[in-house]
């Protein structure tokens, strides 16, 4: 088994390892997506408009669901598979920027997924706006050699064109009938003046893309943007959290209904319920939260997996009845890497640093961002930290032992401590914080790693879940872009989840 980042720096992808073969999978011309480019930001404006003038996604989602039911999709949105009591599936989140980091995941994903029955894409299938035109290079091409069906839940980026591309690809849905313009001077009317709407799809281009995943074994019958899959002994429930990370009342009623019964359940959501040391229960229109449904002992949830945040995190939370629910963040499937070094010392829902897991390790995240800022600000001698320096300063700031065993002791200088503070490294609760550069998730951030990280290590990840009648074994595999990790994808974290 390959060394992981918890074992050695080489296991994290640092050093002079041979570049992987992933570039041979990529198209000849790759669009370099930058979140600093107004041409990227302007089409992605619908999230801001929804927060200012009201969120229309619940109404639009309802129209999509009605259309699919009228076309023959099951009204309960349940996919009833015929898998045995022993089966396996993959989860990969936030995949589709279509560049080196996304394609670097593919060889290891194909290796680790051998023998699995299906895969689930958890949030943000296509960046920047979920356009039908982008599915060829950002979905069909990278996963053309995965032989099993792929189901998906949309993220906020898939909603930036009213979910049209997502529904066309995963649900075989034609475009919705245009609606009448809102009454003048209403909030909806002001929103409509600037709303980004999808254009007509290039049918020939889409047909050529579909041909890349046209084998009968690769086809999936997905009823809509949210669904449940009965597979073996478990029910996997995927919800659609739209533009703003909430769900509408109708989807809330459906979620309560499909959550009933003693069958063990796994939630897949576009908005993680625990992330960055915080609890985000996910509001339901009209009252209640998604997490309240997950925690209800009568619903028998064993895990809740969320995309949206581009890294891996795991929180084993004890709930009523002595049960433990594994809350997982799994959005590291291809899009730019969100920092983990900004996560403070964890103390949430009785989960402490001893139980918390993340990938990349905080020290590796800090070293990665120090190189990024050093290049962008043209101050590499000041900003760049070695992985050993970054690991040591994170341990000091959080008051924890170094996650990875170090060689020679590191002398922490003032420069190292200042860089860690500037880049937002987490601290112990109650400690003073200083000025931090904006490295948390925001698309107005000063510097995004998007379009700046075209060489390893990429710190991407995906999950494999092996299900038996008694347990689910969850593994987080890493993908760094190096050849050795393509051949044998390291296991960064694993946990066995009882189903009884």
Short mmCIF file of C-alpha atoms in Angstrom, two decimals:
data_model
loop_
_atom_site.label_atom_id
_atom_site.label_comp_id
_atom_site.label_asym_id
_atom_site.label_seq_id
_atom_site.Cartn_x
_atom_site.Cartn_y
_atom_site.Cartn_z
CA UNK A 1 0.00 0.00 0.00
CA UNK A 2 1.31 3.45 -0.93
CA UNK A 3 2.39 5.83 1.81
CA UNK A 4 -0.15 8.56 2.54
CA UNK A 5 0.44 12.17 3.53
CA UNK A 6 0.14 11.08 7.17
CA UNK A 7 3.20 8.88 6.70
CA UNK A 8 5.72 10.90 4.68
CA UNK A 9 6.13 14.14 2.76
CA UNK A 10 6.57 12.06 -0.39
CA UNK A 11 3.22 10.43 0.39
CA UNK A 12 1.72 13.93 0.22
CA UNK A 13 3.20 14.42 -3.26
CA UNK A 14 6.09 16.69 -2.27
CA UNK A 15 9.50 16.09 -3.79
CA UNK A 16 10.52 15.14 -7.29
CA UNK A 17 8.13 12.29 -8.03
CA UNK A 18 7.47 11.44 -11.67
CA UNK A 19 4.51 13.24 -13.24
CA UNK A 20 1.47 11.07 -13.83
CA UNK A 21 -0.03 10.06 -17.15
CA UNK A 22 -3.19 12.15 -16.78
CA UNK A 23 -2.18 14.73 -19.40
CA UNK A 24 -2.69 12.07 -22.04
CA UNK A 25 -6.41 12.02 -21.12
CA UNK A 26 -6.91 15.74 -21.61
CA UNK A 27 -8.13 17.51 -24.73
CA UNK A 28 -5.54 19.29 -26.87
CA UNK A 29 -6.88 22.69 -25.81
CA UNK A 30 -7.79 23.34 -22.19
CA UNK A 31 -9.59 26.47 -21.06
CA UNK A 32 -7.84 27.92 -18.02
CA UNK A 33 -10.59 28.93 -15.64
CA UNK A 34 -9.80 31.91 -13.41
CA UNK A 35 -12.08 33.26 -10.70
CA UNK A 36 -10.35 36.63 -11.09
CA UNK A 37 -11.61 36.99 -14.66
CA UNK A 38 -14.80 39.10 -15.05
CA UNK A 39 -15.77 36.83 -17.95
CA UNK A 40 -16.02 34.03 -15.39
CA UNK A 41 -17.65 36.02 -12.60
CA UNK A 42 -20.34 37.81 -14.61
CA UNK A 43 -22.16 34.68 -15.88
CA UNK A 44 -22.01 33.31 -12.32
CA UNK A 45 -23.96 36.26 -10.90
CA UNK A 46 -27.23 34.43 -10.19
CA UNK A 47 -26.21 33.44 -6.67
CA UNK A 48 -25.74 37.09 -5.73
CA UNK A 49 -29.02 38.08 -7.40
CA UNK A 50 -30.87 35.32 -5.53
CA UNK A 51 -29.53 36.58 -2.20
CA UNK A 52 -30.56 40.17 -3.02
CA UNK A 53 -33.92 39.71 -4.73
CA UNK A 54 -35.16 36.32 -3.54
CA UNK A 55 -34.21 32.79 -4.50
CA UNK A 56 -36.31 31.33 -7.36
CA UNK A 57 -34.72 27.88 -7.35
CA UNK A 58 -37.48 26.22 -5.31
CA UNK A 59 -40.10 27.18 -7.89
CA UNK A 60 -37.84 26.20 -10.80
CA UNK A 61 -36.96 22.90 -9.14
CA UNK A 62 -40.66 22.15 -8.69
CA UNK A 63 -41.23 22.69 -12.42
CA UNK A 64 -38.39 20.29 -13.26
CA UNK A 65 -39.81 17.64 -10.93
CA UNK A 66 -43.32 18.03 -12.38
CA UNK A 67 -41.93 17.68 -15.89
CA UNK A 68 -40.06 14.48 -15.06
CA UNK A 69 -43.04 12.88 -13.27
CA UNK A 70 -45.24 13.71 -16.27
CA UNK A 71 -42.63 12.02 -18.47
CA UNK A 72 -42.84 8.81 -16.41
CA UNK A 73 -40.23 9.25 -13.65
CA UNK A 74 -41.28 7.66 -10.34
CA UNK A 75 -43.28 10.11 -8.24
CA UNK A 76 -41.36 9.14 -5.10
CA UNK A 77 -38.02 9.78 -6.91
CA UNK A 78 -36.64 6.43 -5.71
CA UNK A 79 -34.26 4.42 -7.90
CA UNK A 80 -34.63 0.75 -7.02
CA UNK A 81 -31.44 -1.05 -7.98
CA UNK A 82 -30.86 -4.79 -7.87
CA UNK A 83 -27.45 -4.76 -6.18
CA UNK A 84 -26.64 -7.59 -3.78
CA UNK A 85 -26.17 -7.07 -0.04
CA UNK A 86 -22.45 -6.70 -0.78
CA UNK A 87 -21.77 -3.85 -3.18
CA UNK A 88 -19.52 -0.80 -3.60
CA UNK A 89 -19.88 2.73 -4.92
CA UNK A 90 -17.78 5.85 -5.37
CA UNK A 91 -18.41 9.44 -4.27
CA UNK A 92 -16.56 12.34 -5.87
CA UNK A 93 -17.47 15.98 -5.43
CA UNK A 94 -16.96 19.34 -7.16
CA UNK A 95 -15.26 17.92 -10.20
CA UNK A 96 -15.75 19.95 -13.30
CA UNK A 97 -13.19 22.68 -14.03
CA UNK A 98 -11.87 20.58 -16.91
CA UNK A 99 -8.19 21.29 -16.25
CA UNK A 100 -5.14 19.51 -14.84
CA UNK A 101 -6.43 19.00 -11.28
CA UNK A 102 -9.64 17.36 -12.52
CA UNK A 103 -7.92 15.03 -14.97
CA UNK A 104 -5.19 14.21 -12.42
CA UNK A 105 -7.87 12.51 -10.32
CA UNK A 106 -9.04 10.23 -13.12
CA UNK A 107 -6.32 7.50 -13.25
CA UNK A 108 -6.44 6.92 -9.50
CA UNK A 109 -10.23 7.08 -9.50
CA UNK A 110 -10.40 4.40 -12.19
CA UNK A 111 -7.90 2.25 -10.29
CA UNK A 112 -9.63 2.54 -6.90
CA UNK A 113 -13.12 2.15 -8.38
CA UNK A 114 -12.53 -1.26 -9.90
CA UNK A 115 -15.43 -3.55 -9.04
CA UNK A 116 -17.76 -0.75 -7.93
CA UNK A 117 -21.40 -0.75 -9.01
CA UNK A 118 -21.99 2.98 -9.52
CA UNK A 119 -20.69 6.44 -8.65
CA UNK A 120 -22.25 9.59 -7.23
CA UNK A 121 -21.09 13.11 -8.14
CA UNK A 122 -21.70 15.26 -5.08
CA UNK A 123 -22.23 18.92 -6.06
CA UNK A 124 -20.91 21.30 -8.75
CA UNK A 125 -20.59 18.91 -11.65
CA UNK A 126 -19.69 21.69 -14.10
CA UNK A 127 -17.86 25.00 -13.54
CA UNK A 128 -18.31 27.86 -13.92
CA UNK A 129 -22.09 27.93 -14.66
CA UNK A 130 -23.22 24.36 -15.42
CA UNK A 131 -23.44 24.97 -19.16
CA UNK A 132 -24.49 22.11 -21.42
CA UNK A 133 -21.61 23.06 -23.72
CA UNK A 134 -19.06 22.17 -21.04
CA UNK A 135 -20.23 18.61 -20.34
CA UNK A 136 -18.06 17.12 -23.08
CA UNK A 137 -14.68 18.05 -21.60
CA UNK A 138 -15.73 18.26 -17.94
CA UNK A 139 -17.89 15.15 -17.53
CA UNK A 140 -18.14 12.75 -20.48
CA UNK A 141 -14.45 12.83 -21.45
CA UNK A 142 -12.83 12.44 -18.00
CA UNK A 143 -15.19 9.62 -16.89
CA UNK A 144 -15.61 7.85 -20.22
CA UNK A 145 -13.69 4.79 -18.97
CA UNK A 146 -15.67 4.39 -15.75
CA UNK A 147 -17.82 1.40 -16.74
CA UNK A 148 -20.76 1.83 -14.33
CA UNK A 149 -23.61 4.37 -14.02
CA UNK A 150 -23.00 7.82 -12.56
CA UNK A 151 -25.70 9.61 -10.57
CA UNK A 152 -25.35 13.23 -9.48
CA UNK A 153 -26.73 15.96 -7.28
CA UNK A 154 -26.35 19.56 -8.42
CA UNK A 155 -24.37 22.28 -6.69
CA UNK A 156 -24.84 26.03 -6.81
CA UNK A 157 -22.74 26.29 -9.99
CA UNK A 158 -25.00 23.85 -11.80
CA UNK A 159 -27.87 26.20 -10.96
CA UNK A 160 -26.29 29.27 -12.61
CA UNK A 161 -28.07 28.29 -15.83
CA UNK A 162 -31.29 27.19 -14.08
CA UNK A 163 -30.11 23.56 -13.99
CA UNK A 164 -30.73 23.12 -17.71
CA UNK A 165 -27.45 21.36 -18.53
CA UNK A 166 -27.67 19.10 -15.48
CA UNK A 167 -31.24 18.02 -16.20
CA UNK A 168 -30.49 17.45 -19.88
CA UNK A 169 -27.50 15.19 -19.17
CA UNK A 170 -28.60 13.25 -16.08
CA UNK A 171 -32.38 13.17 -16.54
CA UNK A 172 -32.84 13.36 -20.33
CA UNK A 173 -35.03 16.41 -19.75
CA UNK A 174 -35.89 18.96 -22.45
CA UNK A 175 -35.74 22.68 -21.55
CA UNK A 176 -38.53 24.12 -19.44
CA UNK A 177 -41.21 26.20 -21.15
CA UNK A 178 -40.41 29.93 -20.73
CA UNK A 179 -42.55 31.74 -18.15
CA UNK A 180 -44.23 35.12 -18.34
CA UNK A 181 -42.18 38.12 -17.23
CA UNK A 182 -42.74 39.14 -13.57
CA UNK A 183 -44.83 42.19 -12.74
CA UNK A 184 -42.81 45.44 -13.06
CA UNK A 185 -41.08 46.89 -9.99
CA UNK A 186 -41.36 43.66 -7.97
CA UNK A 187 -38.28 41.95 -6.53
CA UNK A 188 -38.67 39.19 -9.10
CA UNK A 189 -38.79 41.78 -11.90
CA UNK A 190 -35.56 43.46 -10.75
CA UNK A 191 -33.94 40.03 -10.48
CA UNK A 192 -35.06 39.09 -13.99
CA UNK A 193 -33.40 42.17 -15.50
CA UNK A 194 -29.93 40.78 -14.72
CA UNK A 195 -30.62 37.05 -14.47
CA UNK A 196 -28.26 34.83 -16.47
CA UNK A 197 -30.34 32.39 -18.54
CA UNK A 198 -29.10 29.42 -20.58
CA UNK A 199 -28.80 29.56 -24.31
CA UNK A 200 -29.83 26.85 -26.75
CA UNK A 201 -27.72 23.69 -26.58
CA UNK A 202 -25.56 22.60 -29.51
CA UNK A 203 -27.27 19.27 -30.17
CA UNK A 204 -24.52 17.82 -32.35
CA UNK A 205 -21.85 18.71 -29.80
CA UNK A 206 -23.91 17.14 -26.99
CA UNK A 207 -24.50 13.97 -29.03
CA UNK A 208 -20.76 13.63 -29.68
CA UNK A 209 -20.08 14.06 -25.97
CA UNK A 210 -22.69 11.48 -24.98
CA UNK A 211 -21.04 8.95 -27.29
CA UNK A 212 -18.07 8.88 -24.90
CA UNK A 213 -20.26 7.22 -22.24
CA UNK A 214 -22.72 5.31 -24.39
CA UNK A 215 -22.23 1.71 -23.20
CA UNK A 216 -25.41 0.15 -21.74
CA UNK A 217 -23.62 -0.52 -18.44
CA UNK A 218 -22.89 3.21 -18.06
CA UNK A 219 -26.48 4.42 -18.28
CA UNK A 220 -28.37 5.66 -15.22
CA UNK A 221 -32.07 6.45 -14.86
CA UNK A 222 -32.10 9.47 -12.55
CA UNK A 223 -35.59 10.79 -11.76
CA UNK A 224 -34.69 14.41 -11.02
CA UNK A 225 -32.35 16.79 -9.20
CA UNK A 226 -33.01 15.01 -5.90
CA UNK A 227 -33.49 11.28 -5.49
CA UNK A 228 -33.11 8.18 -3.34
CA UNK A 229 -31.30 5.00 -4.39
CA UNK A 230 -32.18 1.69 -2.77
CA UNK A 231 -29.08 -0.47 -3.16
CA UNK A 232 -28.38 -3.62 -1.18
CA UNK A 233 -29.11 -3.03 2.52
CA UNK A 234 -28.95 0.79 2.41
CA UNK A 235 -30.83 3.78 1.01
CA UNK A 236 -28.68 6.60 -0.39
CA UNK A 237 -30.51 9.93 -0.47
CA UNK A 238 -29.30 12.82 -2.60
CA UNK A 239 -30.69 16.31 -2.02
CA UNK A 240 -30.46 19.49 -4.08
CA UNK A 241 -29.52 22.57 -2.03
CA UNK A 242 -29.79 24.99 -4.94
CA UNK A 243 -28.10 28.37 -5.17
CA UNK A 244 -28.05 29.32 -1.48
CA UNK A 245 -27.57 26.05 0.39
CA UNK A 246 -31.18 25.46 1.49
CA UNK A 247 -34.04 23.24 0.34
CA UNK A 248 -37.61 24.19 -0.51
CA UNK A 249 -40.70 23.04 1.39
CA UNK A 250 -41.74 20.40 -1.16
CA UNK A 251 -38.30 18.80 -1.18
CA UNK A 252 -38.36 18.96 2.62
CA UNK A 253 -41.64 17.00 2.69
CA UNK A 254 -40.17 14.46 0.29
CA UNK A 255 -37.00 14.12 2.40
CA UNK A 256 -39.02 13.41 5.54
CA UNK A 257 -41.02 10.79 3.67
CA UNK A 258 -38.08 8.89 2.13
CA UNK A 259 -36.18 9.05 5.43
CA UNK A 260 -38.77 6.92 7.21
CA UNK A 261 -38.19 3.28 7.94
CA UNK A 262 -35.49 1.13 9.48
CA UNK A 263 -33.31 0.81 6.41
CA UNK A 264 -29.90 2.42 7.11
CA UNK A 265 -29.42 5.65 5.17
CA UNK A 266 -26.60 7.76 3.77
CA UNK A 267 -27.25 11.39 2.85
CA UNK A 268 -25.43 13.05 -0.06
CA UNK A 269 -25.83 16.83 -0.13
CA UNK A 270 -24.43 19.83 -1.95
CA UNK A 271 -23.97 21.66 1.37
CA UNK A 272 -22.04 19.82 4.13
CA UNK A 273 -23.65 19.83 7.56
CA UNK A 274 -20.34 20.01 9.46
CA UNK A 275 -17.44 21.86 7.87
CA UNK A 276 -14.43 23.93 8.98
CA UNK A 277 -15.19 23.20 12.62
CA UNK A 278 -18.74 24.58 12.36
CA UNK A 279 -22.27 23.17 12.24
CA UNK A 280 -24.47 24.15 9.27
CA UNK A 281 -27.77 22.27 9.71
CA UNK A 282 -29.27 23.40 6.34
CA UNK A 283 -32.60 25.17 6.65
CA UNK A 284 -35.80 23.84 5.10
CA UNK A 285 -38.30 26.39 3.80
CA UNK A 286 -41.22 26.53 6.18
CA UNK A 287 -39.29 25.24 9.19
CA UNK A 288 -36.92 22.53 10.33
CA UNK A 289 -33.49 21.55 9.13
CA UNK A 290 -31.94 18.74 7.14
CA UNK A 291 -29.73 17.80 10.08
CA UNK A 292 -32.73 17.39 12.36
CA UNK A 293 -34.03 14.79 9.90
CA UNK A 294 -30.62 13.11 9.77
CA UNK A 295 -30.32 12.98 13.57
CA UNK A 296 -33.83 11.61 14.18
CA UNK A 297 -33.27 8.07 15.54
CA UNK A 298 -36.34 6.79 13.68
CA UNK A 299 -34.65 7.61 10.36
CA UNK A 300 -31.51 5.50 10.88
CA UNK A 301 -28.93 7.69 9.13
CA UNK A 302 -25.34 6.49 9.50
CA UNK A 303 -23.52 9.14 7.39
CA UNK A 304 -24.02 12.52 5.73
CA UNK A 305 -21.62 13.34 2.87
CA UNK A 306 -21.44 16.86 1.44
CA UNK A 307 -19.65 18.50 -1.45
CA UNK A 308 -19.19 22.26 -2.14
CA UNK A 309 -16.01 22.64 -0.05
CA UNK A 310 -13.00 21.43 -2.03
CA UNK A 311 -11.23 19.21 0.45
CA UNK A 312 -11.94 16.26 2.77
CA UNK A 313 -13.10 16.50 6.37
CA UNK A 314 -14.71 13.97 8.72
CA UNK A 315 -16.60 14.56 11.97
CA UNK A 316 -17.82 11.50 13.93
CA UNK A 317 -20.73 13.05 15.86
CA UNK A 318 -22.48 11.18 18.67
CA UNK A 319 -26.23 11.73 18.63
CA UNK A 320 -29.21 10.57 20.69
CA UNK A 321 -29.34 6.89 21.51
CA UNK A 322 -25.56 6.44 21.61
CA UNK A 323 -25.32 6.41 17.81
CA UNK A 324 -22.47 7.95 15.84
CA UNK A 325 -23.13 9.64 12.50
CA UNK A 326 -20.16 10.25 10.23
CA UNK A 327 -20.39 13.76 8.77
CA UNK A 328 -18.06 13.98 5.78
CA UNK A 329 -16.93 16.75 3.44
CA UNK A 330 -15.98 15.29 0.05
CA UNK A 331 -15.61 18.12 -2.46
CA UNK A 332 -12.00 17.56 -3.50
CA UNK A 333 -12.73 15.88 -6.83
CA UNK A 334 -11.17 18.36 -9.24
CA UNK A 335 -11.90 22.03 -8.57
CA UNK A 336 -9.33 24.29 -6.91
CA UNK A 337 -8.31 23.28 -3.40
CA UNK A 338 -9.93 25.02 -0.44
CA UNK A 339 -7.57 25.54 2.46
CA UNK A 340 -7.67 23.26 5.49
CA UNK A 341 -5.02 25.22 7.39
CA UNK A 342 -7.68 27.85 8.17
CA UNK A 343 -9.71 25.29 10.16
CA UNK A 344 -9.24 26.18 13.85
CA UNK A 345 -8.62 23.61 16.53
CA UNK A 346 -11.76 21.50 16.30
CA UNK A 347 -14.24 21.46 19.15
CA UNK A 348 -17.77 21.05 17.82
CA UNK A 349 -20.56 18.64 18.81
CA UNK A 350 -18.10 16.93 21.18
CA UNK A 351 -15.77 16.18 18.25
CA UNK A 352 -12.20 17.15 19.11
CA UNK A 353 -8.89 17.19 17.25
CA UNK A 354 -8.33 13.56 18.23
CA UNK A 355 -11.39 12.43 16.23
CA UNK A 356 -11.33 15.01 13.42
CA UNK A 357 -9.70 14.11 10.10
CA UNK A 358 -8.92 16.24 7.06
CA UNK A 359 -7.11 16.11 3.75
CA UNK A 360 -4.91 17.81 2.80
CA UNK A 361 -3.29 17.98 6.21
CA UNK A 362 -3.24 21.54 7.51
CA UNK A 363 0.54 21.77 7.17
CA UNK A 364 0.41 20.68 3.54
CA UNK A 365 -2.39 23.17 2.89
CA UNK A 366 -0.35 26.01 4.41
CA UNK A 367 2.75 25.03 2.42
CA UNK A 368 0.66 24.90 -0.78
CA UNK A 369 -0.84 28.34 -0.23
CA UNK A 370 2.50 29.86 0.80
CA UNK A 371 3.89 28.87 -2.60
CA UNK A 372 0.80 30.21 -4.35
CA UNK A 373 0.98 33.61 -2.63
CA UNK A 374 4.73 33.75 -3.10
CA UNK A 375 4.29 33.36 -6.86
CA UNK A 376 1.34 35.70 -7.19
CA UNK A 377 2.86 38.47 -5.06
CA UNK A 378 6.33 37.86 -6.51
CA UNK A 379 7.70 37.43 -2.99
CA UNK A 380 8.65 33.72 -2.94
CA UNK A 381 11.56 34.16 -0.53
CA UNK A 382 9.27 35.70 2.07
CA UNK A 383 6.09 33.67 1.66
CA UNK A 384 7.27 30.17 0.72
CA UNK A 385 7.32 27.68 3.59
CA UNK A 386 8.67 24.17 3.39
CA UNK A 387 6.22 21.43 4.28
CA UNK A 388 8.22 20.83 7.49
CA UNK A 389 8.03 24.51 8.48
CA UNK A 390 4.32 24.65 7.73
CA UNK A 391 3.62 21.47 9.70
CA UNK A 392 5.58 22.76 12.70
CA UNK A 393 3.91 26.19 12.84
CA UNK A 394 0.44 24.62 12.52
CA UNK A 395 1.24 22.34 15.46
CA UNK A 396 2.36 25.34 17.52
CA UNK A 397 -0.68 27.47 16.68
CA UNK A 398 -3.20 24.71 17.37
CA UNK A 399 -1.40 23.22 20.35
CA UNK A 400 -1.33 19.71 18.82
CA UNK A 401 1.43 17.25 17.93
CA UNK A 402 2.61 17.36 14.31
CA UNK A 403 0.31 15.17 12.22
CA UNK A 404 3.26 13.77 10.29
CA UNK A 405 6.49 12.70 11.95
CA UNK A 406 9.25 15.17 11.13
CA UNK A 407 12.96 14.56 10.69
CA UNK A 408 15.23 17.28 12.03
CA UNK A 409 13.54 19.73 14.45
CA UNK A 410 12.31 22.92 12.77
CA UNK A 411 13.29 26.29 14.22
CA UNK A 412 10.23 28.51 13.97
CA UNK A 413 11.32 32.01 13.00
CA UNK A 414 9.37 35.23 13.10
CA UNK A 415 8.97 35.08 9.31
CA UNK A 416 7.34 31.63 9.48
CA UNK A 417 4.92 32.75 12.18
CA UNK A 418 4.04 35.95 10.31
CA UNK A 419 3.37 34.05 7.06
CA UNK A 420 1.16 31.54 8.91
CA UNK A 421 -0.82 34.41 10.43
CA UNK A 422 -1.14 36.29 7.12
CA UNK A 423 -2.42 33.15 5.40
CA UNK A 424 -5.10 32.59 8.02
CA UNK A 425 -3.75 29.53 9.80
CA UNK A 426 -6.15 28.32 12.47
CA UNK A 427 -5.57 28.80 16.18
CA UNK A 428 -6.72 27.41 19.48
CA UNK A 429 -10.09 28.79 20.66
CA UNK A 430 -9.68 32.02 22.58
CA UNK A 431 -6.35 32.99 21.05
CA UNK A 432 -6.05 36.42 19.45
CA UNK A 433 -6.14 36.54 15.67
CA UNK A 434 -4.22 38.91 13.44
CA UNK A 435 -4.79 40.21 9.94
CA UNK A 436 -5.38 37.41 7.45
CA UNK A 437 -5.32 37.35 3.69
CA UNK A 438 -8.59 36.04 2.24
CA UNK A 439 -8.08 32.31 1.75
CA UNK A 440 -11.50 31.06 2.81
CA UNK A 441 -14.09 30.21 0.19
CA UNK A 442 -15.26 33.30 -1.62
CA UNK A 443 -15.23 34.12 -5.28
CA UNK A 444 -14.16 37.67 -4.62
CA UNK A 445 -11.01 36.50 -2.88
CA UNK A 446 -7.79 38.26 -3.77
CA UNK A 447 -6.03 35.14 -5.05
CA UNK A 448 -7.68 31.87 -5.98
CA UNK A 449 -5.68 28.72 -6.64
CA UNK A 450 -7.87 28.20 -9.70
CA UNK A 451 -5.80 28.41 -12.91
CA UNK A 452 -2.60 28.70 -10.86
CA UNK A 453 -2.01 25.06 -9.93
CA UNK A 454 -1.06 23.13 -13.02
CA UNK A 455 1.66 21.01 -11.45
CA UNK A 456 1.54 18.50 -8.57
CA UNK A 457 0.79 18.09 -5.78
CA UNK A 458 -2.89 18.89 -6.40
CA UNK A 459 -4.31 17.47 -3.13
CA UNK A 460 -7.47 16.06 -4.73
CA UNK A 461 -9.53 13.22 -3.26
CA UNK A 462 -12.49 10.88 -3.70
CA UNK A 463 -14.31 8.23 -1.66
CA UNK A 464 -14.91 4.52 -2.04
CA UNK A 465 -17.66 2.94 0.06
CA UNK A 466 -17.90 -0.85 0.41
CA UNK A 467 -21.25 -1.99 1.78
CA UNK A 468 -22.09 -5.25 3.54
CA UNK A 469 -25.23 -6.18 5.52
CA UNK A 470 -23.48 -5.18 8.74
CA UNK A 471 -21.29 -2.18 7.87
CA UNK A 472 -20.08 0.43 5.38
CA UNK A 473 -16.34 0.77 4.97
CA UNK A 474 -15.49 4.30 3.82
CA UNK A 475 -12.07 5.19 2.42
CA UNK A 476 -10.76 8.57 1.30
CA UNK A 477 -8.18 8.20 -1.47
CA UNK A 478 -5.88 11.03 -2.52
CA UNK A 479 -4.84 12.11 -5.99
CA UNK A 480 -1.76 14.30 -6.25
CA UNK A 481 -0.89 14.06 -9.95
CA UNK A 482 2.18 11.88 -9.45
CA UNK A 483 2.65 8.57 -11.24
CA UNK A 484 3.03 6.44 -8.12
CA UNK A 485 -0.27 7.74 -6.76
CA UNK A 486 -2.01 6.97 -10.04
CA UNK A 487 -0.82 3.38 -9.81
CA UNK A 488 -1.66 2.97 -6.11
CA UNK A 489 -3.93 5.78 -4.79
CA UNK A 490 -3.04 6.38 -1.12
CA UNK A 491 -5.69 5.95 1.55
CA UNK A 492 -5.76 9.16 3.58
CA UNK A 493 -8.55 8.14 5.95
CA UNK A 494 -10.85 5.19 6.49
CA UNK A 495 -13.62 4.29 8.88
CA UNK A 496 -16.00 1.37 9.32
CA UNK A 497 -19.59 2.48 9.92
CA UNK A 498 -21.87 -0.10 11.60
CA UNK A 499 -25.32 -0.49 10.06
CA UNK A 500 -27.01 -2.11 13.04
#
